[in-house]
Structures are given as C-alpha cells and as structure tokens.
Short mmCIF file of C-alpha atoms in Angstrom, two decimals:
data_model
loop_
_atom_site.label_atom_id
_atom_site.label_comp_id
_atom_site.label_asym_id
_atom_site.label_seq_id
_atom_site.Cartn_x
_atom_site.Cartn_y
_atom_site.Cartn_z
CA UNK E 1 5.89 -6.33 -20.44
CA UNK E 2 6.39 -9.90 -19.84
CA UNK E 3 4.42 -12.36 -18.86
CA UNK E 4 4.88 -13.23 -14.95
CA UNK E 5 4.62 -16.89 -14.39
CA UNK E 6 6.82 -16.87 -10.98
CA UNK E 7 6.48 -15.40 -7.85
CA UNK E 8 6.27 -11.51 -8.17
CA UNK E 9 6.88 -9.32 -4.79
CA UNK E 10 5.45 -5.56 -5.13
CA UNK E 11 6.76 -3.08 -2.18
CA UNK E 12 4.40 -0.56 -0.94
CA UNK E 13 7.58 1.60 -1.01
CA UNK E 14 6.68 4.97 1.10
CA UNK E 15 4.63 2.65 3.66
CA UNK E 16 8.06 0.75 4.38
CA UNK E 17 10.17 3.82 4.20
CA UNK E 18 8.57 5.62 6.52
CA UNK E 19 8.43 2.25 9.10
CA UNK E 20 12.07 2.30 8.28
CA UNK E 21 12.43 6.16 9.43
CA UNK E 22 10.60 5.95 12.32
CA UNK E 23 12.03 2.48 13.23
CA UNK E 24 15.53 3.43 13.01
CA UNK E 25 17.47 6.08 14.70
CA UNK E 26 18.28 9.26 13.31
CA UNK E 27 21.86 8.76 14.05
CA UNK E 28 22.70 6.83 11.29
CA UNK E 29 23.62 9.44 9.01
CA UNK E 30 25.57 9.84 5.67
CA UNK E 31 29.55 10.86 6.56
CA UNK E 32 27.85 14.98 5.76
CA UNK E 33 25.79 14.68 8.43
CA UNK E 34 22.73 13.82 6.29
CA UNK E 35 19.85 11.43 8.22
CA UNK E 36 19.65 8.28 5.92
CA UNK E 37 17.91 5.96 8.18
CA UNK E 38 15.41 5.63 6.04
CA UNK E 39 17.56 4.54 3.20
CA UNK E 40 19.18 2.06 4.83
CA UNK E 41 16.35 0.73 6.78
CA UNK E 42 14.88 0.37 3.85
CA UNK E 43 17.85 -1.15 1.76
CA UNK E 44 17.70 -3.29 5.38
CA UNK E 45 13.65 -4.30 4.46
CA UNK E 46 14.41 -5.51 1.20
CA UNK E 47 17.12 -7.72 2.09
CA UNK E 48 15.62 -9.27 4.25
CA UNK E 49 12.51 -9.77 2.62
CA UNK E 50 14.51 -11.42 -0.24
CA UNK E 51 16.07 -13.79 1.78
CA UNK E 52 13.60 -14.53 3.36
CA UNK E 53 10.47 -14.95 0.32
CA UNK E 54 12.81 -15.07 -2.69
CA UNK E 55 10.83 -13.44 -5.03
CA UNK E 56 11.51 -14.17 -8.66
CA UNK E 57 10.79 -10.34 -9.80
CA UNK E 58 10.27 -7.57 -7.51
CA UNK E 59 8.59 -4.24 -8.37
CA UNK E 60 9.24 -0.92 -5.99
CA UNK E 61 5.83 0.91 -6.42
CA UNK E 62 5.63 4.48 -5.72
CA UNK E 63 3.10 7.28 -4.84
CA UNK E 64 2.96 9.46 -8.22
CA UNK E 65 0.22 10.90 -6.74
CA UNK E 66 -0.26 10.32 -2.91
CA UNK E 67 -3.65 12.17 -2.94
CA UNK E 68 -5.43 11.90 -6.67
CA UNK E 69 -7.39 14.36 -7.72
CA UNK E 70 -10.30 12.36 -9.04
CA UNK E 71 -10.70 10.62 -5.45
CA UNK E 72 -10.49 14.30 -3.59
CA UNK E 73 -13.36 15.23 -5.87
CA UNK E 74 -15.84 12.48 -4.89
CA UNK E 75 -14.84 12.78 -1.28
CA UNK E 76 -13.42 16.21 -0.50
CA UNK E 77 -12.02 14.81 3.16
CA UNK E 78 -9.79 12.40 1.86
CA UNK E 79 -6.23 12.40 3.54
CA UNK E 80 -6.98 16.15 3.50
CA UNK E 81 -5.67 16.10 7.05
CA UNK E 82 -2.28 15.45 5.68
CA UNK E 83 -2.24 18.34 3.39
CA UNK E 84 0.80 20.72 4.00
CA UNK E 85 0.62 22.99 1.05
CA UNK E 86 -2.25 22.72 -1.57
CA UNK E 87 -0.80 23.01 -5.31
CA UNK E 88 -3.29 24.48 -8.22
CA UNK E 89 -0.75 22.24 -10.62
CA UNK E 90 0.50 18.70 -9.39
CA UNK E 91 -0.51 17.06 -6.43
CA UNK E 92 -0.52 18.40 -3.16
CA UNK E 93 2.41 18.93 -0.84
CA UNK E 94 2.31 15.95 1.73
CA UNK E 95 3.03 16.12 5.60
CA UNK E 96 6.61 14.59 5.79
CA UNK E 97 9.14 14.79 8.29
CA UNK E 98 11.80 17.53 7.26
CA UNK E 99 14.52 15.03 7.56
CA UNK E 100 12.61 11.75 5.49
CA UNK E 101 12.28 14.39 2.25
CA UNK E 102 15.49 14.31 1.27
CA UNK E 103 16.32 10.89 1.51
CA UNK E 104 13.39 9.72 -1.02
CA UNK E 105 15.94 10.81 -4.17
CA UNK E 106 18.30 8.89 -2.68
CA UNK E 107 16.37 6.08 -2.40
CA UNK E 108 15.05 6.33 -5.69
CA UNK E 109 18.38 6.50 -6.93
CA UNK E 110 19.76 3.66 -4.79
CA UNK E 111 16.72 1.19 -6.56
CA UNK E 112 17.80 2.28 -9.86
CA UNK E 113 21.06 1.86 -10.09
CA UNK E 114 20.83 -1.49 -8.11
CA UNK E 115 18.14 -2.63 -11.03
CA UNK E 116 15.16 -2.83 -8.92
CA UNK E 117 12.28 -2.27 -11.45
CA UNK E 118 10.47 1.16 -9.60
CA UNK E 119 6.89 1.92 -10.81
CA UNK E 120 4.92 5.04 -10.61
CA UNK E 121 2.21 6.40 -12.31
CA UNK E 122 0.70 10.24 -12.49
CA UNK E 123 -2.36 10.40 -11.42
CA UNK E 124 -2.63 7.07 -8.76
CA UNK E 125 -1.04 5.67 -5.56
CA UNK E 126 1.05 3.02 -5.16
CA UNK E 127 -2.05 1.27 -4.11
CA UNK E 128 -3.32 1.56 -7.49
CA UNK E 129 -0.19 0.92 -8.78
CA UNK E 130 -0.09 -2.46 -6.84
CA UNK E 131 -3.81 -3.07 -7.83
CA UNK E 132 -2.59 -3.31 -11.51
CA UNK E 133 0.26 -5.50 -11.43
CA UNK E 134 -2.02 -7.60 -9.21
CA UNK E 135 -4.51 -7.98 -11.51
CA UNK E 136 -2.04 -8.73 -14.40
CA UNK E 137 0.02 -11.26 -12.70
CA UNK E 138 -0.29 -14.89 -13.80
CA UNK E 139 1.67 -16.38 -10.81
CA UNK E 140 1.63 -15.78 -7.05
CA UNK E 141 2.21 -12.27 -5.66
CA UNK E 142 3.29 -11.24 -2.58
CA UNK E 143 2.06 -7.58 -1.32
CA UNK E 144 4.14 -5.74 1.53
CA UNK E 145 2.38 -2.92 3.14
CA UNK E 146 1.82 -1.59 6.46
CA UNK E 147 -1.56 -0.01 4.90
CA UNK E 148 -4.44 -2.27 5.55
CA UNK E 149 -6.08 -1.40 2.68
CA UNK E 150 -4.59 -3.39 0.10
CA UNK E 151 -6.19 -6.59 2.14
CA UNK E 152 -9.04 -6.21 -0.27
CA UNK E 153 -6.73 -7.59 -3.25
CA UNK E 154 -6.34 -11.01 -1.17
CA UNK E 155 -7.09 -14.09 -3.05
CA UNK E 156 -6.37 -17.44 -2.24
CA UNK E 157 -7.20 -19.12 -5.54
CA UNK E 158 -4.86 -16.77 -7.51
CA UNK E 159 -2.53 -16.62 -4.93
CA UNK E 160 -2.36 -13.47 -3.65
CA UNK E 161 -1.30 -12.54 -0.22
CA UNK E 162 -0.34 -9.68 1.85
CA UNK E 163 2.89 -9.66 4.15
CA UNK E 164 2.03 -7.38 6.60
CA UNK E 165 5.17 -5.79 8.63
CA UNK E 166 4.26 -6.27 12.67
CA UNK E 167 7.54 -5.41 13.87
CA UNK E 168 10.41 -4.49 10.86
CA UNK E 169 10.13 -7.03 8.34
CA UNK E 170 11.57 -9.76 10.63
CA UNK E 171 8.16 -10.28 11.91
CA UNK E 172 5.54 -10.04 8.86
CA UNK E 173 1.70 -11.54 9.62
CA UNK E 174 0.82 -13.31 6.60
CA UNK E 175 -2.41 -12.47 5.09
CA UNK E 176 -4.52 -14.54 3.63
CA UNK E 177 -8.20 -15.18 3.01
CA UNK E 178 -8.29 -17.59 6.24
CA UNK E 179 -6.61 -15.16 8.04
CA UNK E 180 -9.02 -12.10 6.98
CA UNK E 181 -12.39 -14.36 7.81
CA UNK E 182 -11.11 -14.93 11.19
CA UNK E 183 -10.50 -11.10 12.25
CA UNK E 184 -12.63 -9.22 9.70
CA UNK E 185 -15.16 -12.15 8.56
CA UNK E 186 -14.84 -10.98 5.20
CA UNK E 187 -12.41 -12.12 2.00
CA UNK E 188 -10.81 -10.14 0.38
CA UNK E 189 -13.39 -7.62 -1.80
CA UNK E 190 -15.40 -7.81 1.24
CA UNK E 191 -13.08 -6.04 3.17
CA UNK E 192 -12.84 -2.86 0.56
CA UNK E 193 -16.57 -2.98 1.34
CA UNK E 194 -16.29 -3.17 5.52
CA UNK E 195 -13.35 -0.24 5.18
CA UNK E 196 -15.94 2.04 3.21
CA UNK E 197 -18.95 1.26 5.77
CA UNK E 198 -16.94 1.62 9.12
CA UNK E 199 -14.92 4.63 8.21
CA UNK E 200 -10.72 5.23 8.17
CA UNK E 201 -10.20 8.50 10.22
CA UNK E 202 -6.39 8.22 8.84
CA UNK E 203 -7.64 8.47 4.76
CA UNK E 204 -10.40 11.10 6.16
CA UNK E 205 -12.92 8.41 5.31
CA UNK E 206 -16.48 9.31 7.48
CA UNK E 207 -18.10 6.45 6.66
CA UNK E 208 -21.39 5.23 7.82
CA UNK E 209 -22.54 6.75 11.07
CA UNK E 210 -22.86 4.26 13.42
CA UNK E 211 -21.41 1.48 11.55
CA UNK E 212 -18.44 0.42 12.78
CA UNK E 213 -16.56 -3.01 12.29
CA UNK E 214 -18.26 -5.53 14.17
CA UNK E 215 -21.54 -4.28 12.81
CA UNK E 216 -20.30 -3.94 8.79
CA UNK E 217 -18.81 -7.27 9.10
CA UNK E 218 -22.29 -8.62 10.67
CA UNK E 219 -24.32 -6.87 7.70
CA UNK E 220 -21.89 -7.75 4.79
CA UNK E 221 -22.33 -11.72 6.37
CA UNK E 222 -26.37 -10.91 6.26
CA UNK E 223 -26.33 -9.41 2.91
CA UNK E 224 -23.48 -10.57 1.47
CA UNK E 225 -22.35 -7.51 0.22
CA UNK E 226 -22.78 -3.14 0.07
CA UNK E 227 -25.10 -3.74 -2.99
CA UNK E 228 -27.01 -5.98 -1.11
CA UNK E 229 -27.23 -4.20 2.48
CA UNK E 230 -28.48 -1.19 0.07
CA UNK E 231 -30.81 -3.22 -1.29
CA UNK E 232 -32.13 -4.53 1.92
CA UNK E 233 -32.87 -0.90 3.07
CA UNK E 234 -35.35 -0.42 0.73
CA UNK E 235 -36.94 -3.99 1.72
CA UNK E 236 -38.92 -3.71 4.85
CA UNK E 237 -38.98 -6.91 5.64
CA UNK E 238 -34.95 -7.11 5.43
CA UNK E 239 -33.24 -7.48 9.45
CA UNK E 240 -32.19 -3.72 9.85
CA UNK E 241 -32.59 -1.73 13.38
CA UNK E 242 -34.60 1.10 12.27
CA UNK E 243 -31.23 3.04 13.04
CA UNK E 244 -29.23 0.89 10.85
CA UNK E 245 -31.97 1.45 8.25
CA UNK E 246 -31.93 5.69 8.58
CA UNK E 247 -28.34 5.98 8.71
CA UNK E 248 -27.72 3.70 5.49
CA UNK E 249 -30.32 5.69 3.62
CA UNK E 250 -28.91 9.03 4.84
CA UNK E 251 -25.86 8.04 4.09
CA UNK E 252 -26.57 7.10 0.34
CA UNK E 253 -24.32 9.76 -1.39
CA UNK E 254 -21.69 8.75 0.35
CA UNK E 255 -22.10 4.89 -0.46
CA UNK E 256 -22.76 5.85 -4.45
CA UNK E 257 -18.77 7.53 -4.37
CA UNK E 258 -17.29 5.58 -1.57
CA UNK E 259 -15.96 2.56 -3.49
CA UNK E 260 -14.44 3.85 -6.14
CA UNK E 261 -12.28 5.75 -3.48
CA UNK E 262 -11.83 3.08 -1.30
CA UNK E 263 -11.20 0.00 -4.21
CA UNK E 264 -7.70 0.14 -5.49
CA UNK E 265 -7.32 0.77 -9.37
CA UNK E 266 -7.06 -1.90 -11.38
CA UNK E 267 -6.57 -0.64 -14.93
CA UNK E 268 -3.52 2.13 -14.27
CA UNK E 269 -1.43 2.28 -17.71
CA UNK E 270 1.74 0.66 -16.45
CA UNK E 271 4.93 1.43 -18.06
CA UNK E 272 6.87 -1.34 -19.77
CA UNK E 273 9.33 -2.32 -16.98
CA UNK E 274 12.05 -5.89 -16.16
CA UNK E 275 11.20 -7.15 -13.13
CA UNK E 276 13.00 -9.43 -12.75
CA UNK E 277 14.80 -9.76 -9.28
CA UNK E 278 18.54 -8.68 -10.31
CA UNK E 279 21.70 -10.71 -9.42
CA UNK E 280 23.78 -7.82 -9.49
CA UNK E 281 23.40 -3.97 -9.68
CA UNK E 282 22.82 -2.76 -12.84
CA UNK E 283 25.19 0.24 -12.21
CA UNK E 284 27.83 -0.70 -10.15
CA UNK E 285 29.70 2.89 -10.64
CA UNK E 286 27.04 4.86 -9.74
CA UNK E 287 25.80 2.22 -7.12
CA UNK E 288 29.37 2.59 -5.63
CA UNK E 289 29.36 6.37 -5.55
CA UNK E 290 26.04 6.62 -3.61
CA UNK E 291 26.99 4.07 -1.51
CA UNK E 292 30.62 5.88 -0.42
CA UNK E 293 28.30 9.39 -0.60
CA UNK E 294 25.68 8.58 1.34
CA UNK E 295 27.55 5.97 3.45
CA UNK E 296 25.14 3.21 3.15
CA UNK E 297 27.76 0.71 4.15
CA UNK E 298 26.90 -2.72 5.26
CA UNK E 299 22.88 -1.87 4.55
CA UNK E 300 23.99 -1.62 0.82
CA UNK E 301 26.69 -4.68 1.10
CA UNK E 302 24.20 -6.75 2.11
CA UNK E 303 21.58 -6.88 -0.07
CA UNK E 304 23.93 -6.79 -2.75
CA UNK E 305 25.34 -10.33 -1.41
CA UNK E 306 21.90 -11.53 -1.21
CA UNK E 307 21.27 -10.38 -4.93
CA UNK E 308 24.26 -12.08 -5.60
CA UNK E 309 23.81 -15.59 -3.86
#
C-alpha cells in the first residue's frame, strides 16, 4: 500500500447511501422498473464531493460487518434494535428498506468498474475501516459521514476533518477541532469519551444514568478525561454530586467495556488497495453496460466528466 502524502477522502459509504435513498425519490428507477435512487444519489454525492474537495485518492469504505461480534459481546444492546434476522454464521441480517437491498450490488459494482478503490473488512464497520486508513495516512484526510461518531478521529495537527452532510452533500458542516469545542467542548478523543458517558439510543448505547451531554462535557472539562472522572469517584474530595458519584460507580462495568465499543478500530488488516482518485473508469465496457442496465444516465455521465477534467 502506498504511502499517502496528498489529500485522501474516505466515504462512509452505507451512511451516504442511505441519505441518498431517503433523499431522493423512488421514481427514479432503472428502465425494468428497478428503484436506483440510491445509486444515483449516490454516484450524485461523489461528484459533487469531488468537485467540490478534489481529493487526490478516495477510498469507498464499507460495512463487512455492520454489527461485530466482539462489540455485541461486551455490550449485548448494541444496534440490537436493528436486528432483522439473527445468523449463527456471518453477521446479522440488518433492517433495510426492501427496495435499498438490491441496489447495494449495483453500487458496488458501479465503484468497481469506475476504479474507485472500495474497502471492507470481515469482522469491522466502515467506522473501523475509516479508523485505519486514518491512522495510516501521512497527509490530510477528509471523513464524510452522517454518523457522528467518527468526530472522535478529528485532529487538527494531522489534519483530519470530518465533512458532515447537513442537507445532500451541497451543504456539508465542516468539522474540526474548533468546531467540536464550541458545541461539544471536547476534541476529538474527548468526544468518543462524552458519546460513551451520555448514551446513543440509535447504537443501543445506555450509557451513564443521568449523564447526559451538558453534564459529560462539564466532567470530561473537570477531569479531563473517563480515566480521570473514574478516578475522581474514588477521591472524596473530587467535585461530584453524590448522584454523579453513585451512578459512575454503579455504572463501572459498563465504563470498563464501553470504549472499546464506542472508539473506532485502529489496527483493522487493510487489504492492499490504489487509491488513487481515477481519471477515467477502469472498465469502461462493463461501466457502460450498468450504466445502459440500470439507467444511471446523467448521474453516471457526470462524475465521469468530473473524473475526467
């Protein structure tokens, strides 16, 4: 894997896929009948993003795994609510809308024959995956998510920020560490830290009872961090509400497993992948065919200009 010493843009692919579904109508569909709003909201995403950012290399990273096994067994309630079929091999069958299923072979398909280098790994999420090229880069890096999590990898000093979609991609808020102290308080590891104490009823995260945000953020700015505010319950003369105090020490178990569920992977054995941003599709016969099958049209055309220019 090469060295990346320009600016590397990593998609949280199935958080913008299913913005694009939901974002665009279900009418645009393939000359079958076939939904593919998705795909070509998504083909839609990335062009603009490119424009926009210009990203020398560009990695789509995927959920192998949406729900790993080795976070399910620390905390049993995590995104169990989403569960639509449990599997005794393989992960577990995820709640999807009956029309977005089929589309994500297409869209896989679409990236590969384009050239966009798409990353998954059995075993992790495309968090994880994300986490790893992160921590691997040597130049900037540019996350887009709509999952707040990942604003615990932000880091001014090596460059890392998060482009948050608000509405589309045409409207992305720009995360940095600036950004984060103003609404959180916290930088970037800090906020892995306030997400584990306040709780993330859409991961089935409990967290700490009675700790929501404006009280983590107010303990991790006392303490500096969960090692600390752990520490300071077992000093009396630390500034905890007796409250505060009994629900941190109840809470204990949780806090030992929390973080390594809540903290993206860092160390997830990446496969050997270019990616660098193509200029032009890397099967253009097979890129054709889907296009004309799946009638992808001007969502397709355009990016493939922008590749080109």
């Amino acid at each position: 894997m090469r060295d990346v010493t320009g600016r590397l843009m990593l998609l949280d692919t199935a958080s913008l896929y299913f913005r694009a579904y939901f974002g665009v109508p279900d009418s645009v569909r393939a000359p079958d009948g076939t939904p593919v709003n998705a795909v070509r909201g998504l083909l839609d995403f990335i062009d603009r993003l490119v424009k926009d950012h210009r990203p020398d290399e560009l990695v789509a990273c995927m959920d192998a795994d949406w729900r790993p096994r080795w976070r399910v067994d620390l905390i049993p309630s995590y995104k169990a609510h989403r569960v639509a079929e449990e599997r005794d091999e393989g992960p577990d069958a995820e709640e999807v809308p009956d029309t977005l299923s089929p589309q994500v072979p297409i869209i896989e398909a679409v990236l590969d024959a384009l050239g966009i280098a798409r990353v998954g790994v059995a075993g992790y999420e495309a968090d994880d995956v994300i986490g790893t090229f992160t921590a691997r880069a040597k130049g900037p890096v540019d996350i887009v998510t709509g999952d707040r999590d990942l604003y615990q990898l932000v880091n001014d000093v090596r460059g890392v920020r998060v482009l948050y979609p608000l509405k589309g991609v045409a409207t992305l808020q720009l995360t940095d560490e600036a950004w984060l102290r103003e609404k959180y308080g916290v930088d970037g590891p800090g906020y892995a830290d306030l997400a584990l104490l306040r709780g993330d009823p859409s991961d089935g995260l409990p967290g700490v009872p009675g700790i929501g945000e404006k009280t983590a953020a107010k303990l991790l700015a006392e303490f500096g961090d969960l090692a600390g505010i752990m520490a300071a319950v077992d000093d009396p003369k630390a500034k905890l509400t007796p409250s505060q105090r009994r629900r941190l020490d109840e809470s204990r178990p949780y806090v030992a497993v929390a973080p390594t569920v809540v903290r993206v992977a860092g160390d997830v054995p990446l496969p050997d992948v270019d990616r660098v941003l193509p200029r032009a599709a890397r099967d253009g016969a097979t890129l054709e065919a889907l296009g004309q099958r799946w009638g992808l049209g001007g969502s397709l055309q355009r990016l493939l200009t922008t590749l080109n220019a």
